[in-house]
């Protein structure tokens, strides 16, 4: 049966993509409500050729709603998710607010679809870098368990939202006109520059984004002791993140076998033209559903190591598409049902 859906954060980079995906994938909708901040109230967005009004989220927003797709940041999710669940909705939350909560499934449909069934009203969508990496490496992990992951990321402006994408364009224009670039959302100019991810640092010197890759990957893989380390970097790319990933196994992993596995893997597209030196690039990944994977090669420093490179659309598979796929999974398994109580 069709569902009454609300998008919280509908005007954002991920929110607008959610709208597009619900339309493109013909999600079974009975009703679609668009929620954002008071700044957006009165505006409209187009859905299936119709103008839908934007409402400022409020205490009545979730009455008569079956499913909420939330993408307005962690503080907004913390403020509203429990209210939405209490009103009888299931929330698929794109923020970091509940991801590590043991009562909240953290789901990448290609990896752990079975986890969704245990939801108590909230299902979390992982961080973008984590989703993209998980899709690319889980098929290898199933054949031979990964012992250690060393990742370096090259993250686009879109990860910081729609206004951050505008900021990097404005900075680029300023520099090309001989002016000083202005950094407002980002701490430093990103145009013609890059910087380590500016999320808060922990006592060991890792930023939140890096710890998301560590902790979320362990939870999604159901491998609490998996060794993961990461360096996350923001680069002046508009959308689509890239990652260089080193994997260590117990036994050598045959490169040809890895390539064969990934050429068949769900959600993955192998992009390797060794003669042309052509491999995944963010401009090719932008707007695509698949995670592009290439440059699969033996680790020269370790007999049981593999190197690979990936690019994936951060807004799509890294966020909105994964959330819509979770919604589709819930529909298929009849899991869009009110939680009895939200365990705290
Ligand atoms: P608004 O456009 O009204 O500010 P992005 O990730 O691209 O920055 O988008 C953030 C999304 O979260 C936007 O849709 C934004 O709406 C929404 N948002 C931000 N703050 C709030 C809030 N306090 N309540 C509801 N929605 C919010
Ligand atoms: C980035 N991945 O690219 C971050 C933004 O936990 O959902 C998303 C933060 C999150 O900066």
Tab-separated table of C-alpha atoms and ligand atoms in Angstrom:
chain	number	residue	atom	x	y	z
A	1	UNK	CA	0.000	0.000	0.000
A	2	UNK	CA	1.172	3.554	-0.555
A	3	UNK	CA	2.875	5.465	2.234
A	4	UNK	CA	2.601	8.955	3.664
A	5	UNK	CA	6.160	10.300	3.598
A	6	UNK	CA	7.760	13.428	5.023
A	7	UNK	CA	11.184	14.775	4.049
A	8	UNK	CA	12.794	16.729	6.884
A	9	UNK	CA	15.418	19.052	5.387
A	10	UNK	CA	13.773	19.006	1.949
A	11	UNK	CA	15.594	22.121	0.709
A	12	UNK	CA	19.098	20.804	1.401
A	13	UNK	CA	21.602	19.120	-0.890
A	14	UNK	CA	20.433	15.677	0.243
A	15	UNK	CA	16.776	16.681	0.641
A	16	UNK	CA	16.392	17.823	-2.960
A	17	UNK	CA	18.036	14.597	-4.096
A	18	UNK	CA	15.590	12.596	-1.953
A	19	UNK	CA	12.741	14.319	-3.737
A	20	UNK	CA	14.231	13.463	-7.125
A	21	UNK	CA	14.826	9.829	-6.178
A	22	UNK	CA	11.293	9.307	-4.850
A	23	UNK	CA	10.044	10.568	-8.193
A	24	UNK	CA	12.523	8.649	-10.368
A	25	UNK	CA	12.120	5.366	-8.519
A	26	UNK	CA	8.352	5.760	-8.312
A	27	UNK	CA	8.240	5.162	-4.577
A	28	UNK	CA	4.697	4.139	-3.499
A	29	UNK	CA	3.516	7.483	-2.096
A	30	UNK	CA	0.113	8.335	-0.713
A	31	UNK	CA	1.297	11.773	0.321
A	32	UNK	CA	4.537	13.738	0.439
A	33	UNK	CA	5.177	16.464	2.998
A	34	UNK	CA	8.169	18.781	2.712
A	35	UNK	CA	9.655	20.056	5.956
A	36	UNK	CA	12.533	22.458	6.537
A	37	UNK	CA	13.289	25.424	8.778
A	38	UNK	CA	11.123	28.510	9.210
A	39	UNK	CA	13.390	30.173	6.616
A	40	UNK	CA	11.825	28.023	3.914
A	41	UNK	CA	8.167	28.197	4.978
A	42	UNK	CA	5.996	29.507	2.166
A	43	UNK	CA	8.370	28.411	-0.578
A	44	UNK	CA	7.568	25.441	-2.824
A	45	UNK	CA	9.500	22.629	-4.504
A	46	UNK	CA	8.506	20.744	-7.641
A	47	UNK	CA	7.573	17.083	-7.394
A	48	UNK	CA	6.147	15.152	-10.352
A	49	UNK	CA	5.325	18.458	-12.037
A	50	UNK	CA	3.435	19.805	-9.032
A	51	UNK	CA	4.403	22.598	-6.662
A	52	UNK	CA	4.505	21.256	-3.104
A	53	UNK	CA	4.589	23.713	-0.182
A	54	UNK	CA	7.450	23.748	2.336
A	55	UNK	CA	6.475	23.833	5.988
A	56	UNK	CA	8.538	24.769	9.003
A	57	UNK	CA	8.839	21.585	11.065
A	58	UNK	CA	6.546	21.733	14.115
A	59	UNK	CA	4.795	19.554	16.692
A	60	UNK	CA	2.029	18.616	14.255
A	61	UNK	CA	4.314	17.793	11.336
A	62	UNK	CA	4.385	14.019	11.870
A	63	UNK	CA	0.698	13.340	12.454
A	64	UNK	CA	-0.563	11.012	9.707
A	65	UNK	CA	2.969	10.280	8.493
A	66	UNK	CA	4.251	6.709	7.998
A	67	UNK	CA	7.843	7.380	7.042
A	68	UNK	CA	10.213	10.296	7.632
A	69	UNK	CA	13.371	10.765	5.601
A	70	UNK	CA	15.441	13.109	7.754
A	71	UNK	CA	18.398	15.054	6.423
A	72	UNK	CA	18.601	18.327	8.300
A	73	UNK	CA	21.619	17.608	10.481
A	74	UNK	CA	22.160	15.860	13.796
A	75	UNK	CA	20.733	18.545	16.071
A	76	UNK	CA	17.476	18.719	14.090
A	77	UNK	CA	17.217	14.908	14.131
A	78	UNK	CA	17.837	14.835	17.882
A	79	UNK	CA	15.090	17.405	18.345
A	80	UNK	CA	12.469	15.722	16.141
A	81	UNK	CA	13.101	11.994	15.585
A	82	UNK	CA	11.603	10.788	18.879
A	83	UNK	CA	8.540	13.000	18.298
A	84	UNK	CA	8.078	11.529	14.839
A	85	UNK	CA	8.364	7.995	16.225
A	86	UNK	CA	5.921	8.819	19.024
A	87	UNK	CA	3.488	10.031	16.353
A	88	UNK	CA	3.720	6.577	14.729
A	89	UNK	CA	6.254	7.182	11.972
A	90	UNK	CA	9.407	5.284	11.085
A	91	UNK	CA	12.406	7.593	10.682
A	92	UNK	CA	15.285	6.955	8.296
A	93	UNK	CA	17.855	9.364	9.621
A	94	UNK	CA	20.719	10.595	7.500
A	95	UNK	CA	22.479	12.359	10.377
A	96	UNK	CA	25.084	11.080	12.804
A	97	UNK	CA	22.680	11.478	15.761
A	98	UNK	CA	21.733	7.814	16.319
A	99	UNK	CA	24.151	5.777	14.231
A	100	UNK	CA	26.044	4.190	17.088
A	101	UNK	CA	22.990	3.713	19.300
A	102	UNK	CA	22.778	-0.085	19.822
A	103	UNK	CA	18.976	-0.048	19.386
A	104	UNK	CA	19.242	1.699	16.006
A	105	UNK	CA	20.110	-0.365	12.913
A	106	UNK	CA	22.791	1.202	10.718
A	107	UNK	CA	22.082	-0.047	7.231
A	108	UNK	CA	23.734	-0.265	3.838
A	109	UNK	CA	21.273	-2.396	1.832
A	110	UNK	CA	24.042	-4.117	-0.185
A	111	UNK	CA	25.778	-5.132	3.051
A	112	UNK	CA	23.436	-5.676	6.004
A	113	UNK	CA	19.798	-5.466	4.848
A	114	UNK	CA	18.842	-7.985	7.536
A	115	UNK	CA	19.692	-5.453	10.267
A	116	UNK	CA	16.700	-3.262	9.363
A	117	UNK	CA	14.161	-5.744	10.734
A	118	UNK	CA	15.144	-4.996	14.341
A	119	UNK	CA	14.302	-1.310	14.138
A	120	UNK	CA	12.432	0.404	16.951
A	121	UNK	CA	11.314	3.374	14.932
A	122	UNK	CA	14.646	4.806	13.814
A	123	UNK	CA	17.017	3.443	11.191
A	124	UNK	CA	20.267	5.283	10.605
A	125	UNK	CA	21.855	5.977	7.256
A	126	UNK	CA	25.651	5.835	7.598
A	127	UNK	CA	28.111	8.608	6.847
A	128	UNK	CA	28.829	9.029	3.134
A	129	UNK	CA	32.483	7.956	3.181
A	130	UNK	CA	31.520	4.866	5.184
A	131	UNK	CA	28.719	3.865	2.800
A	132	UNK	CA	30.904	4.197	-0.284
A	133	UNK	CA	33.729	2.186	1.270
A	134	UNK	CA	31.391	-0.489	2.642
A	135	UNK	CA	29.736	-1.109	-0.731
A	136	UNK	CA	33.141	-1.510	-2.390
A	137	UNK	CA	34.919	-3.726	0.134
A	138	UNK	CA	32.192	-5.889	1.679
A	139	UNK	CA	32.102	-8.294	-1.302
A	140	UNK	CA	35.814	-8.975	-0.707
A	141	UNK	CA	35.274	-9.291	3.061
A	142	UNK	CA	32.694	-12.024	2.419
A	143	UNK	CA	35.246	-14.103	0.503
A	144	UNK	CA	38.140	-13.491	2.874
A	145	UNK	CA	37.715	-11.487	6.088
A	146	UNK	CA	39.433	-8.107	6.017
A	147	UNK	CA	41.815	-7.723	8.956
A	148	UNK	CA	42.781	-4.086	8.570
A	149	UNK	CA	41.655	-1.085	6.535
A	150	UNK	CA	43.739	2.042	5.912
A	151	UNK	CA	41.708	4.703	4.113
A	152	UNK	CA	42.439	8.182	2.821
A	153	UNK	CA	39.522	10.267	1.594
A	154	UNK	CA	39.195	13.124	-0.869
A	155	UNK	CA	35.834	14.611	0.066
A	156	UNK	CA	33.806	17.042	-1.986
A	157	UNK	CA	32.127	20.234	-0.815
A	158	UNK	CA	28.676	18.606	-1.092
A	159	UNK	CA	29.391	16.682	2.114
A	160	UNK	CA	28.970	19.968	3.952
A	161	UNK	CA	25.676	20.776	2.227
A	162	UNK	CA	24.256	22.893	-0.553
A	163	UNK	CA	25.582	26.189	0.807
A	164	UNK	CA	29.106	24.767	0.987
A	165	UNK	CA	28.916	23.927	-2.710
A	166	UNK	CA	27.983	27.554	-3.411
A	167	UNK	CA	30.838	28.732	-1.191
A	168	UNK	CA	33.494	26.869	-3.169
A	169	UNK	CA	32.085	28.255	-6.443
A	170	UNK	CA	32.086	31.795	-5.071
A	171	UNK	CA	35.642	31.358	-3.785
A	172	UNK	CA	36.768	30.089	-7.186
A	173	UNK	CA	35.213	33.087	-8.927
A	174	UNK	CA	36.828	35.469	-6.447
A	175	UNK	CA	40.271	33.974	-6.985
A	176	UNK	CA	39.879	34.053	-10.768
A	177	UNK	CA	38.990	37.750	-10.479
A	178	UNK	CA	42.095	38.419	-8.414
A	179	UNK	CA	40.176	38.829	-5.152
A	180	UNK	CA	40.610	37.188	-1.751
A	181	UNK	CA	38.373	34.122	-1.320
A	182	UNK	CA	35.944	34.375	1.608
A	183	UNK	CA	35.462	31.338	3.867
A	184	UNK	CA	32.191	31.385	5.820
A	185	UNK	CA	30.927	27.830	6.226
A	186	UNK	CA	34.303	26.193	5.841
A	187	UNK	CA	37.083	27.368	8.173
A	188	UNK	CA	39.510	27.998	5.301
A	189	UNK	CA	39.255	28.689	1.586
A	190	UNK	CA	38.635	25.407	-0.247
A	191	UNK	CA	38.980	26.678	-3.822
A	192	UNK	CA	42.446	25.816	-5.158
A	193	UNK	CA	43.210	24.353	-1.731
A	194	UNK	CA	42.446	21.370	0.490
A	195	UNK	CA	42.481	20.759	4.225
A	196	UNK	CA	42.093	17.879	6.671
A	197	UNK	CA	38.415	17.383	7.494
A	198	UNK	CA	37.436	20.085	9.961
A	199	UNK	CA	35.142	18.039	12.217
A	200	UNK	CA	36.095	18.076	15.936
A	201	UNK	CA	39.237	16.177	16.958
A	202	UNK	CA	39.427	13.560	19.689
A	203	UNK	CA	42.260	13.125	22.193
A	204	UNK	CA	44.109	10.801	19.850
A	205	UNK	CA	44.118	13.331	17.033
A	206	UNK	CA	41.367	11.780	14.903
A	207	UNK	CA	38.507	13.918	13.639
A	208	UNK	CA	34.862	12.859	13.878
A	209	UNK	CA	34.700	12.046	10.188
A	210	UNK	CA	37.607	9.612	10.566
A	211	UNK	CA	36.046	8.007	13.638
A	212	UNK	CA	32.779	7.590	11.719
A	213	UNK	CA	34.659	5.454	9.192
A	214	UNK	CA	36.099	3.375	12.030
A	215	UNK	CA	33.020	2.888	14.199
A	216	UNK	CA	30.303	2.790	11.544
A	217	UNK	CA	32.171	0.271	9.374
A	218	UNK	CA	32.567	-2.034	12.380
A	219	UNK	CA	28.854	-1.802	13.158
A	220	UNK	CA	27.685	-2.328	9.560
A	221	UNK	CA	30.016	-5.308	9.041
A	222	UNK	CA	29.134	-6.722	12.469
A	223	UNK	CA	32.894	-6.847	13.115
A	224	UNK	CA	33.537	-4.933	16.356
A	225	UNK	CA	37.267	-5.660	16.303
A	226	UNK	CA	37.924	-4.783	12.677
A	227	UNK	CA	41.022	-2.593	12.523
A	228	UNK	CA	40.290	0.612	10.621
A	229	UNK	CA	42.220	3.852	10.378
A	230	UNK	CA	41.551	6.835	8.153
A	231	UNK	CA	42.703	10.270	7.081
A	232	UNK	CA	39.837	12.430	5.818
A	233	UNK	CA	40.520	15.439	3.625
A	234	UNK	CA	38.219	18.029	2.038
A	235	UNK	CA	39.069	18.786	-1.577
A	236	UNK	CA	37.669	21.427	-3.971
A	237	UNK	CA	35.389	19.017	-5.828
A	238	UNK	CA	31.702	19.915	-5.956
A	239	UNK	CA	30.114	16.507	-5.477
A	240	UNK	CA	31.324	12.890	-5.297
A	241	UNK	CA	33.879	11.716	-2.773
A	242	UNK	CA	36.987	9.674	-3.609
A	243	UNK	CA	38.845	7.223	-1.379
A	244	UNK	CA	42.178	5.413	-1.536
A	245	UNK	CA	41.806	2.171	0.406
A	246	UNK	CA	44.391	-0.345	1.560
A	247	UNK	CA	43.083	-3.711	2.732
A	248	UNK	CA	44.967	-6.355	4.658
A	249	UNK	CA	43.887	-10.005	4.746
A	250	UNK	CA	45.321	-13.130	6.402
A	251	UNK	CA	46.223	-14.695	3.063
A	252	UNK	CA	47.079	-13.048	-0.257
A	253	UNK	CA	43.931	-11.993	-2.143
A	254	UNK	CA	44.335	-12.718	-5.830
A	255	UNK	CA	43.965	-9.453	-7.735
A	256	UNK	CA	42.165	-11.077	-10.659
A	257	UNK	CA	39.721	-12.698	-8.248
A	258	UNK	CA	39.112	-9.370	-6.478
A	259	UNK	CA	38.430	-7.774	-9.842
A	260	UNK	CA	36.041	-10.565	-10.819
A	261	UNK	CA	34.185	-10.256	-7.507
A	262	UNK	CA	33.826	-6.494	-7.779
A	263	UNK	CA	32.726	-6.663	-11.417
A	264	UNK	CA	29.658	-8.594	-10.187
A	265	UNK	CA	29.088	-6.840	-6.872
A	266	UNK	CA	25.774	-5.045	-6.219
A	267	UNK	CA	26.070	-1.272	-6.329
A	268	UNK	CA	29.615	-1.391	-7.712
A	269	UNK	CA	30.860	-0.509	-11.177
A	270	UNK	CA	34.376	-1.547	-12.071
A	271	UNK	CA	36.099	1.282	-13.953
A	272	UNK	CA	39.561	0.255	-15.053
A	273	UNK	CA	41.290	0.941	-18.356
A	274	UNK	CA	44.917	0.215	-17.596
A	275	UNK	CA	46.118	1.052	-21.095
A	276	UNK	CA	44.497	4.460	-21.073
A	277	UNK	CA	45.312	5.052	-17.392
A	278	UNK	CA	41.605	5.741	-16.902
A	279	UNK	CA	40.085	5.078	-13.496
A	280	UNK	CA	37.193	6.447	-11.392
A	281	UNK	CA	36.947	10.227	-11.139
A	282	UNK	CA	34.441	12.329	-9.192
A	283	UNK	CA	33.089	13.928	-12.382
A	284	UNK	CA	32.212	10.452	-13.664
A	285	UNK	CA	30.686	9.365	-10.354
A	286	UNK	CA	28.495	12.487	-10.003
A	287	UNK	CA	24.837	11.685	-10.553
A	288	UNK	CA	25.499	7.931	-10.720
A	289	UNK	CA	24.008	5.319	-8.432
A	290	UNK	CA	27.022	2.985	-8.438
A	291	UNK	CA	30.254	3.291	-6.513
A	292	UNK	CA	33.002	3.366	-9.164
A	293	UNK	CA	35.952	1.160	-8.205
A	294	UNK	CA	39.283	0.743	-9.942
A	295	UNK	CA	43.065	0.526	-9.669
A	296	UNK	CA	42.763	-2.784	-7.837
A	297	UNK	CA	46.310	-3.929	-7.290
A	298	UNK	CA	48.586	-5.871	-5.013
A	299	UNK	CA	50.023	-3.931	-2.050
A	300	UNK	CA	53.733	-3.774	-2.854
A	301	UNK	CA	54.576	-3.607	0.840
A	302	UNK	CA	52.453	-6.539	2.021
A	303	UNK	CA	51.891	-9.992	0.513
A	304	UNK	CA	48.328	-10.174	1.852
A	305	UNK	CA	47.404	-6.602	0.984
A	306	UNK	CA	45.256	-5.025	-1.730
A	307	UNK	CA	45.017	-1.416	-2.879
A	308	UNK	CA	41.963	0.085	-4.505
A	309	UNK	CA	40.527	3.437	-5.470
A	310	UNK	CA	36.879	4.484	-5.524
A	311	UNK	CA	34.622	7.424	-6.312
A	312	UNK	CA	30.973	7.685	-5.390
A	313	UNK	CA	28.308	10.341	-5.507
A	314	UNK	CA	28.223	11.570	-1.936
A	315	UNK	CA	24.723	13.016	-2.231
A	316	UNK	CA	23.295	9.948	-3.962
A	317	UNK	CA	24.703	6.609	-2.749
A	318	UNK	CA	26.510	8.417	0.060
A	319	UNK	CA	23.231	9.787	1.401
A	320	UNK	CA	19.884	10.117	-0.416
A	321	UNK	CA	19.971	6.958	-2.517
A	322	UNK	CA	21.030	4.790	0.400
A	323	UNK	CA	18.165	6.248	2.459
A	324	UNK	CA	15.620	5.598	-0.310
A	325	UNK	CA	16.974	2.054	-0.741
A	326	UNK	CA	16.438	1.531	3.001
A	327	UNK	CA	12.878	2.837	2.570
A	328	UNK	CA	12.317	0.410	-0.318
A	329	UNK	CA	13.691	-2.418	1.816
A	330	UNK	CA	11.265	-1.535	4.615
A	331	UNK	CA	8.389	-1.497	2.135
A	332	UNK	CA	9.368	-4.880	0.647
A	333	UNK	CA	9.623	-6.464	4.085
A	334	UNK	CA	6.561	-4.719	5.501
A	335	UNK	CA	8.668	-2.983	8.136
A	336	UNK	CA	7.078	0.460	7.880
A	337	UNK	CA	5.219	0.048	11.141
A	338	UNK	CA	5.066	2.137	14.290
A	339	UNK	CA	7.513	1.296	17.062
A	340	UNK	CA	5.958	0.064	20.294
A	341	UNK	CA	8.349	2.122	22.382
A	342	UNK	CA	11.666	3.777	21.754
A	343	UNK	CA	14.300	2.300	24.033
A	344	UNK	CA	16.494	5.023	25.376
B	1	LIG	P1	16.393	25.462	5.300
B	1	LIG	O1	16.653	25.504	3.828
B	1	LIG	O2	15.029	25.945	5.639
B	1	LIG	O3	17.487	26.093	6.109
B	1	LIG	P2	22.192	21.201	3.701
B	1	LIG	O4	22.620	19.891	4.285
B	1	LIG	O5	22.253	21.235	2.227
B	1	LIG	O6	22.891	22.348	4.355
B	1	LIG	O7	20.640	21.353	4.101
B	1	LIG	C1	20.185	21.376	5.415
B	1	LIG	C2	18.688	21.147	5.449
B	1	LIG	O8	18.264	21.147	6.817
B	1	LIG	C3	17.889	22.234	4.771
B	1	LIG	O9	16.733	21.677	4.185
B	1	LIG	C4	17.511	23.149	5.924
B	1	LIG	O10	16.342	23.896	5.712
B	1	LIG	C5	17.246	22.123	6.984
B	1	LIG	N1	17.320	22.698	8.327
B	1	LIG	C6	18.348	23.365	8.872
B	1	LIG	N2	18.051	23.764	10.133
B	1	LIG	C7	16.802	23.337	10.378
B	1	LIG	C8	15.914	23.423	11.498
B	1	LIG	N3	16.269	24.044	12.620
B	1	LIG	N4	14.691	22.860	11.390
B	1	LIG	C9	14.321	22.222	10.264
B	1	LIG	N5	15.106	22.111	9.173
B	1	LIG	C10	16.323	22.657	9.229
B	2	LIG	C1	31.354	15.336	4.983
B	2	LIG	N1	30.552	13.123	5.482
B	2	LIG	O1	31.581	15.016	3.808
B	2	LIG	C2	30.555	14.484	5.892
B	2	LIG	C3	29.239	15.116	6.079
B	2	LIG	O2	27.843	12.285	9.469
B	2	LIG	O3	26.417	12.583	7.882
B	2	LIG	C4	28.165	14.216	6.620
B	2	LIG	C5	28.173	14.133	8.097
B	2	LIG	C6	27.420	12.927	8.502
B	2	LIG	O4	31.767	16.355	5.514
